[in-house]
């Protein structure tokens, strides 16, 4: 069973005897941006461990970089093994990769504290999904709670005590993700703050609050990045044969008039004049 729950990917697998190996060849295009947290049942264990290791409790959590090879196998026997996997964005954790190294591929306990709370929650979500009790809206909310619990648990295990510093690191990581998404979709005229918020699984209000620390609103930032790309193209000699309106359209402006107004307001010159002046300066030099 697999499901996308808002900001996280969720899956649960039961089996009697099986071996699953994930290699760099089998990873998907989004895997470099995600971690995987696995709740491993008593009848399943990571590759490389013997059967005795599985007797140390009813289950453990393990963290992996989704891009790196890893795998699990089930013990033979009457009872069925079970693994629940949660895949979430790396930017959600207020920790640098080096700070997570002590947690990778370790058996993280679920018999007490935050580990027990997180394991119980993941098990409950898996049960609800298997029974078909979760709609799309509920799934998004369950995913957000799962992510919050995961972040709280892992940061506690990693020894992050400065909550304010951790929150700022997470905020900066989220802004970096937002900027990357915007730059990759500038050519889409339908790019809006709502689209950005939806991609990042945050509310529109949260997105606007993130940009309060900048001089520009999210909408103004999108326009600014479009205009900067247009200005670079207008100054590029290899694109001199492109019509001005084509350059505007290339970066998401719906019409030549809209592009011209926005460019003149930002740089004090019409796009064509800006290109000609730059070309003449180059020739004179």
Coordinates of C-alpha atoms in Angstrom, one line a residue:
X1 CA 0.0 0.0 0.0
X2 CA 1.4 3.4 -1.0
X3 CA 0.0 6.9 -0.7
X4 CA 1.0 10.5 -1.1
X5 CA 0.0 12.4 2.1
X6 CA 0.6 16.0 1.4
X7 CA 4.3 16.7 2.1
X8 CA 5.2 13.0 2.6
X9 CA 5.1 9.7 0.8
X10 CA 3.8 6.9 2.8
X11 CA 3.9 3.1 2.3
X12 CA 3.3 -0.1 4.2
X13 CA 4.2 -3.6 3.2
X14 CA 3.4 -6.9 4.8
X15 CA 5.1 -10.2 3.8
X16 CA 6.0 -13.7 5.0
X17 CA 9.4 -14.0 3.5
X18 CA 10.9 -11.5 1.0
X19 CA 14.0 -9.4 0.4
X20 CA 13.8 -5.8 -0.9
X21 CA 17.0 -4.1 -2.1
X22 CA 17.0 -0.5 -3.3
X23 CA 20.0 0.4 -5.4
X24 CA 21.0 3.7 -7.0
X25 CA 19.8 2.3 -10.3
X26 CA 16.2 1.8 -9.0
X27 CA 15.9 5.2 -7.3
X28 CA 13.6 7.8 -8.8
X29 CA 14.3 11.4 -9.9
X30 CA 13.0 12.9 -6.7
X31 CA 15.0 10.6 -4.4
X32 CA 18.1 12.9 -4.0
X33 CA 15.8 15.4 -2.3
X34 CA 14.3 13.0 0.3
X35 CA 15.1 11.0 3.4
X36 CA 13.3 7.7 4.2
X37 CA 12.3 6.8 7.7
X38 CA 11.3 3.1 8.1
X39 CA 9.4 1.5 11.0
X40 CA 10.6 -2.1 10.9
X41 CA 8.5 -4.8 12.5
X42 CA 9.8 -7.6 14.6
X43 CA 9.8 -10.0 11.7
X44 CA 11.8 -7.8 9.4
X45 CA 15.3 -6.5 9.7
X46 CA 17.8 -4.5 7.7
X47 CA 20.1 -6.4 5.3
X48 CA 23.3 -7.5 7.0
X49 CA 21.8 -8.1 10.4
X50 CA 21.1 -11.6 11.7
X51 CA 17.9 -13.0 13.0
X52 CA 18.9 -12.5 16.7
X53 CA 19.0 -8.7 16.1
X54 CA 15.3 -8.7 15.4
X55 CA 14.5 -9.9 18.9
X56 CA 15.6 -6.6 20.5
X57 CA 12.1 -5.2 20.9
X58 CA 8.9 -5.2 18.8
X59 CA 10.2 -2.8 16.2
X60 CA 12.7 0.0 15.5
X61 CA 13.0 3.1 13.3
X62 CA 15.8 3.5 10.8
X63 CA 16.7 6.6 8.8
X64 CA 18.2 6.4 5.3
X65 CA 19.1 8.8 2.5
X66 CA 16.6 7.8 -0.2
X67 CA 19.3 8.2 -2.9
X68 CA 21.7 5.7 -1.3
X69 CA 21.4 1.9 -1.6
X70 CA 19.6 0.1 1.3
X71 CA 17.3 -2.8 1.8
X72 CA 15.4 -5.1 4.1
X73 CA 14.6 -8.7 4.4
X74 CA 11.9 -10.7 6.2
X75 CA 12.6 -13.6 8.5
X76 CA 11.0 -16.9 7.5
X77 CA 8.2 -18.1 9.8
X78 CA 4.5 -18.1 10.3
X79 CA 4.0 -14.5 11.3
X80 CA 4.1 -11.8 8.6
X81 CA 6.7 -9.1 8.7
X82 CA 5.8 -5.5 8.2
X83 CA 7.6 -2.3 7.2
X84 CA 6.1 1.2 7.2
X85 CA 8.1 3.8 5.2
X86 CA 7.8 7.5 5.3
X87 CA 9.6 9.6 2.7
X88 CA 10.0 13.3 3.3
X89 CA 11.9 16.3 1.9
X90 CA 15.4 16.8 3.2
X91 CA 14.6 20.5 3.6
X92 CA 12.1 19.7 6.3
X93 CA 14.8 18.8 8.8
X94 CA 16.5 21.8 10.5
X95 CA 19.8 19.9 10.3
X96 CA 22.8 19.7 8.0
X97 CA 23.5 16.2 6.5
X98 CA 26.6 15.9 8.7
X99 CA 24.4 16.4 11.8
X100 CA 22.3 13.4 10.8
X101 CA 25.2 11.1 10.2
X102 CA 25.0 9.5 13.7
X103 CA 21.4 8.5 13.0
X104 CA 21.8 6.9 9.5
X105 CA 21.2 3.1 9.4
X106 CA 21.0 2.9 13.2
X107 CA 18.3 1.0 15.1
X108 CA 16.4 3.9 16.7
X109 CA 14.2 2.8 19.6
X110 CA 10.4 2.9 19.7
X111 CA 9.8 1.6 23.2
X112 CA 9.6 5.0 24.9
X113 CA 9.6 8.7 24.4
X114 CA 9.2 10.4 21.0
X115 CA 10.1 7.2 19.2
X116 CA 7.2 5.4 20.8
X117 CA 4.8 8.3 19.9
X118 CA 6.0 8.4 16.3
X119 CA 5.9 4.6 15.8
X120 CA 2.3 4.5 17.2
X121 CA 1.2 7.3 14.9
X122 CA 2.7 5.7 11.8
X123 CA 1.1 2.4 12.7
X124 CA -2.3 4.1 13.2
X125 CA -2.0 5.9 9.8
X126 CA -1.1 2.7 8.0
X127 CA -4.2 1.0 9.6
X128 CA -6.5 3.8 8.6
X129 CA -5.2 3.8 5.0
X130 CA -5.5 0.1 4.6
X131 CA -9.2 0.3 5.8
X132 CA -9.9 3.1 3.3
X133 CA -10.8 5.5 6.0
X134 CA -8.7 8.4 4.7
X135 CA -9.8 10.9 2.1
X136 CA -7.5 13.4 0.2
X137 CA -8.0 16.2 2.7
X138 CA -7.5 14.0 5.7
X139 CA -4.5 12.5 4.1
X140 CA -2.8 15.8 3.7
X141 CA -3.4 16.7 7.3
X142 CA -2.1 13.2 8.5
X143 CA 1.0 13.8 6.4
X144 CA 1.7 17.1 7.9
X145 CA 1.4 15.7 11.4
X146 CA 3.6 12.8 10.5
X147 CA 6.2 15.2 9.2
X148 CA 6.1 17.3 12.3
X149 CA 6.4 14.3 14.6
X150 CA 9.3 13.0 12.5
X151 CA 11.2 16.3 12.5
X152 CA 10.7 16.6 16.3
X153 CA 11.9 13.1 16.9
X154 CA 14.9 13.2 14.7
X155 CA 16.1 16.6 15.9
X156 CA 15.7 15.4 19.5
X157 CA 17.8 12.2 18.8
X158 CA 20.4 14.4 17.0
X159 CA 20.7 16.5 20.1
X160 CA 19.4 19.8 18.6
X161 CA 18.5 21.9 21.7
X162 CA 18.4 25.3 20.2
X163 CA 14.8 25.4 18.9
X164 CA 15.1 28.9 17.5
X165 CA 18.2 28.1 15.5
X166 CA 16.6 24.8 14.3
X167 CA 13.5 26.7 13.1
X168 CA 15.6 29.3 11.3
X169 CA 17.5 26.6 9.5
X170 CA 14.3 24.9 8.4
X171 CA 12.9 28.3 7.2
X172 CA 16.0 29.0 5.1
X173 CA 15.8 25.5 3.7
X174 CA 12.2 26.0 2.7
X175 CA 13.0 29.3 1.1
X176 CA 15.7 27.7 -0.9
X177 CA 13.3 25.1 -2.1
X178 CA 10.8 27.8 -3.1
X179 CA 13.4 29.8 -5.0
X180 CA 14.5 26.7 -6.9
X181 CA 10.9 25.8 -7.8
X182 CA 10.2 29.4 -9.0
X183 CA 13.3 29.5 -11.2
X184 CA 12.5 26.2 -12.8
X185 CA 8.9 27.4 -13.7
X186 CA 9.4 31.0 -14.7
X187 CA 8.5 30.2 -18.3
X188 CA 5.0 29.0 -17.2
X189 CA 2.6 32.0 -17.4
X190 CA 0.4 30.1 -14.8
X191 CA 3.1 30.3 -12.1
X192 CA 1.4 31.9 -9.1
X193 CA 2.0 32.1 -5.4
X194 CA -0.8 29.5 -5.0
X195 CA 1.0 27.1 -7.2
X196 CA 4.3 27.6 -5.2
X197 CA 2.4 27.1 -1.9
X198 CA 0.8 23.9 -3.3
X199 CA 4.1 22.5 -4.5
X200 CA 5.7 23.1 -1.0
X201 CA 2.6 21.8 0.8
X202 CA 2.2 25.0 2.9
X203 CA -0.6 27.4 3.1
X204 CA -0.6 30.6 1.1
X205 CA -0.5 32.6 4.3
X206 CA 2.6 30.7 5.4
X207 CA 4.2 31.5 2.1
X208 CA 3.5 35.2 2.4
X209 CA 4.9 35.2 6.0
X210 CA 8.1 33.6 4.8
X211 CA 8.6 36.5 2.3
X212 CA 8.0 39.1 4.9
X213 CA 11.8 39.0 5.7
X214 CA 12.5 40.0 2.1
X215 CA 12.0 43.4 0.4
X216 CA 9.6 41.9 -2.2
X217 CA 6.4 39.9 -1.9
X218 CA 6.2 36.5 -3.5
X219 CA 4.4 37.8 -6.5
X220 CA 6.9 40.6 -6.9
X221 CA 9.8 38.2 -6.5
X222 CA 8.4 36.0 -9.4
X223 CA 8.2 39.1 -11.6
X224 CA 11.7 40.2 -10.6
X225 CA 13.2 36.9 -11.5
X226 CA 11.4 36.9 -14.8
X227 CA 12.6 40.3 -15.6
X228 CA 16.2 39.5 -14.6
X229 CA 16.1 36.5 -17.0
X230 CA 14.7 38.7 -19.8
X231 CA 17.4 41.3 -19.2
X232 CA 20.1 38.6 -19.5
X233 CA 18.7 37.3 -22.7
X234 CA 18.4 40.8 -24.2
X235 CA 22.1 41.4 -23.5
X236 CA 23.1 38.0 -25.0
X237 CA 24.5 38.5 -28.5
X238 CA 23.6 34.9 -29.4
X239 CA 19.9 35.7 -29.0
X240 CA 19.9 38.9 -30.9
X241 CA 17.8 37.3 -33.7
X242 CA 15.0 36.6 -31.2
X243 CA 12.2 39.1 -31.3
X244 CA 11.8 41.0 -28.1
X245 CA 8.3 39.7 -27.5
X246 CA 9.6 36.1 -27.8
X247 CA 12.0 36.7 -25.0
X248 CA 9.2 38.0 -22.8
X249 CA 7.1 35.0 -23.7
X250 CA 10.0 32.7 -23.0
X251 CA 10.0 33.8 -19.3
X252 CA 6.2 33.8 -18.7
X253 CA 4.9 37.2 -19.8
X254 CA 1.5 36.7 -21.4
X255 CA 1.8 39.6 -23.9
X256 CA 4.3 42.0 -25.5
X257 CA 2.5 44.9 -23.9
X258 CA 2.7 43.4 -20.4
X259 CA 6.4 42.6 -20.8
X260 CA 7.2 46.1 -22.1
X261 CA 5.4 47.8 -19.2
X262 CA 7.0 45.7 -16.6
X263 CA 10.5 46.0 -18.1
X264 CA 10.2 49.8 -18.4
X265 CA 9.0 50.1 -14.8
X266 CA 11.9 48.1 -13.5
X267 CA 14.8 49.4 -15.6
X268 CA 13.6 52.7 -17.0
X269 CA 13.8 51.6 -20.6
X270 CA 11.8 49.7 -23.1
X271 CA 13.1 46.2 -23.8
X272 CA 14.0 47.0 -27.5
X273 CA 15.8 50.2 -26.5
X274 CA 17.7 48.4 -23.7
X275 CA 18.9 45.7 -26.2
X276 CA 20.0 48.3 -28.8
X277 CA 21.8 50.5 -26.3
X278 CA 23.7 47.5 -25.0
X279 CA 24.6 46.4 -28.5
X280 CA 25.8 49.9 -29.5
X281 CA 27.9 50.1 -26.3
X282 CA 29.5 46.8 -27.1
X283 CA 30.2 47.8 -30.7
X284 CA 31.7 51.2 -29.6
X285 CA 34.0 49.5 -27.1

